XYZ file of C-alpha atoms in Angstrom:
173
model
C 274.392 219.727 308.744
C 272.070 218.744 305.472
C 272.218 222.380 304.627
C 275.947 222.165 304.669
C 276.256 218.971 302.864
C 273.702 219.984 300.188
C 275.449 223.571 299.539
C 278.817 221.267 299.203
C 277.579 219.482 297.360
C 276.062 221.372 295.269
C 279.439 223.668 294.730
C 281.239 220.538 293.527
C 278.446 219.981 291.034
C 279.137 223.241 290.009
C 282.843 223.155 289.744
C 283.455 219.385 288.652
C 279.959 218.851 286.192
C 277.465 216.146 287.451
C 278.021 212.279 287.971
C 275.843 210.014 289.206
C 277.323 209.675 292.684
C 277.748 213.458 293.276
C 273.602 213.608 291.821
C 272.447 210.725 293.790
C 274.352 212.379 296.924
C 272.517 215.819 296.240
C 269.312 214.684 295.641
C 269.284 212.161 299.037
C 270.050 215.554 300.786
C 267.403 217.595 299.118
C 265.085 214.850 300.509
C 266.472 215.336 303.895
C 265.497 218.780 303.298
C 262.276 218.207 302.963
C 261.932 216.080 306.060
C 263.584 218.861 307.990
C 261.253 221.592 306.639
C 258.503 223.452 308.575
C 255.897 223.636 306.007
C 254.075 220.896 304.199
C 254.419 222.499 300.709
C 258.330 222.510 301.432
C 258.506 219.459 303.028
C 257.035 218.443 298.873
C 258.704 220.411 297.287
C 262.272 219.579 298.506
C 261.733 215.693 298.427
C 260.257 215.589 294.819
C 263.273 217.828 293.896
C 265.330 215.051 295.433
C 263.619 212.346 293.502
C 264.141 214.135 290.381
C 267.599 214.696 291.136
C 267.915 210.898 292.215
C 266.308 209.524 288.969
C 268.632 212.131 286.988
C 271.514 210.781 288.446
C 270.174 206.767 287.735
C 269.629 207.805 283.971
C 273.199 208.925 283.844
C 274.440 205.676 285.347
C 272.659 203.790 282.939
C 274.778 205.685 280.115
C 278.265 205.015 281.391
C 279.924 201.947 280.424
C 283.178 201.870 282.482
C 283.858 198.551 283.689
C 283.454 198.137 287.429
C 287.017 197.542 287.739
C 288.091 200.231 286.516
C 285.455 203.187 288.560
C 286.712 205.060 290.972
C 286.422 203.881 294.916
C 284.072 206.063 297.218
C 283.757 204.205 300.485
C 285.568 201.191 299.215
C 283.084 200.530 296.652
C 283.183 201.229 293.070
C 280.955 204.620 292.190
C 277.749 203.033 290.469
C 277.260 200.253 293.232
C 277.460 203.068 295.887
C 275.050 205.253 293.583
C 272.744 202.457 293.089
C 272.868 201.879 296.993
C 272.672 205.131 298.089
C 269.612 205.397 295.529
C 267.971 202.525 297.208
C 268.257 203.492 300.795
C 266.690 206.606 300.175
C 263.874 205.838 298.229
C 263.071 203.008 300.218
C 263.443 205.375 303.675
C 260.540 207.444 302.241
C 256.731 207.670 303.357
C 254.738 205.198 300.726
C 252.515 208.376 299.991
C 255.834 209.275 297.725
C 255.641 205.676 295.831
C 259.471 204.915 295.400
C 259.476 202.276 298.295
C 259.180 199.719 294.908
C 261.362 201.227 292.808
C 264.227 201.493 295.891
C 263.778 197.407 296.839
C 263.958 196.416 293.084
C 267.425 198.378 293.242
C 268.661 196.415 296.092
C 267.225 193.267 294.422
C 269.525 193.802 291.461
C 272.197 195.108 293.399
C 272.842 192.671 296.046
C 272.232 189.836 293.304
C 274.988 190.904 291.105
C 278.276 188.927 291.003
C 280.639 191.897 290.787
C 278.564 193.335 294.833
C 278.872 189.427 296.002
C 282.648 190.157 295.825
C 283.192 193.563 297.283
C 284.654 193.953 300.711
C 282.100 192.800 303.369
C 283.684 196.069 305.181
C 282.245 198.603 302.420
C 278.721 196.540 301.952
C 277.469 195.730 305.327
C 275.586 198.613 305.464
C 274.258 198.104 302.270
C 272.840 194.602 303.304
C 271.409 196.121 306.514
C 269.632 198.930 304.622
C 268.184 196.141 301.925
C 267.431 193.842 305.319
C 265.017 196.373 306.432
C 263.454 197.405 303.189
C 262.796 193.596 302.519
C 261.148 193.552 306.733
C 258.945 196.789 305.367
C 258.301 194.683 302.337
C 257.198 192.095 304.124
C 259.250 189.861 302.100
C 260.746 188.482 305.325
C 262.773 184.758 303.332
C 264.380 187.915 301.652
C 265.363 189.253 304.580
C 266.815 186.014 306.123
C 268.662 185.339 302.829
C 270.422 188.320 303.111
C 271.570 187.259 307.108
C 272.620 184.632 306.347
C 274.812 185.668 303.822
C 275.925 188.733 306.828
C 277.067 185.775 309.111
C 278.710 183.972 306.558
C 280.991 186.863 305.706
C 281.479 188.360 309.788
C 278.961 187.066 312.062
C 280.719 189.829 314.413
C 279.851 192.628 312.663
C 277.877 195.428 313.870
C 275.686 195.815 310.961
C 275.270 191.930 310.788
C 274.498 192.047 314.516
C 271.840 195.019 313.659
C 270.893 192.931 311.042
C 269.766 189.770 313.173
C 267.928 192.046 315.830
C 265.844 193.180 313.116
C 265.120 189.682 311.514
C 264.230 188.343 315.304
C 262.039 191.223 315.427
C 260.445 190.866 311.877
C 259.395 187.177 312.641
């Protein structure tokens, strides 16, 4: 299915032009790639084309000034918070031999900090806070990680990601 995704992907890059959602999407599927190749020198080759794709897509974000009212909603979220999420999750779901682990936990840092995120459907960001939840565990940065619960059962202690969320915290400590 990655191969399917990517080539999708890819055709809508080459119909529509690139954003930073449709890059950030392409290039976390070009490192899925590389964890589904055979060969070491793929298994490179595909995830640093990913991360270059991924970093092309956060430079284009950076140059787009549309208020986040007014972006379009992927997934209930406006585009930049989902490319800025989906940026994060993958680089901090890599091996640390590929050094982005950093980079991807300072993006949920910012992220989950802003004002604008705080106030986005619990619905659309649970997932987000989960992903960030286990980064912050990896990161051993584990008052992180129960900052971020607590804000979970605040907003729907019943949630499955919150629920998730809490198993890994009790495990973490």
């Amino acid at each position: 299915m990655v191969e399917a995704a990517h080539d999708a992907l890819q055709a809508i890059l080459d119909k529509e032009g690139a954003t930073p959602l449709t890059l950030v999407y392409l290039g976390s599927t070009e490192t899925l790639q590389g964890r589904d190749a055979f060969l070491p020198w793929n298994k490179m080759k595909y995830v640093e084309k990913g991360l270059a794709t991924i970093d092309k897509s956060l430079v284009l974000l950076k140059d787009e000034d549309q208020p986040i009212h007014e972006q379009p909603r992927v997934q209930g979220l406006p585009d930049s918070y989902l490319t800025r999420a989906m940026a994060a999750t993958t680089y901090t779901s890599l091996p640390d031999m590929f050094n982005h682990f950093d980079r991807g936990y300072d993006l949920y840092l910012d992220l989950l900090a802003e004002e604008g995120f705080k106030q986005q459907h619990f619905a659309a960001t649970a997932w987000i806070y989960r992903y960030a939840i286990t980064a912050s565990i990896r990161a051993e940065d584990l008052t992180q990680a129960q900052s971020w619960l607590a804000v979970m059962e605040e907003k729907d202690s019943s949630n499955i990601e919150t629920m998730t969320a809490k198993a890994l915290v009790g495990q973490a400590q």
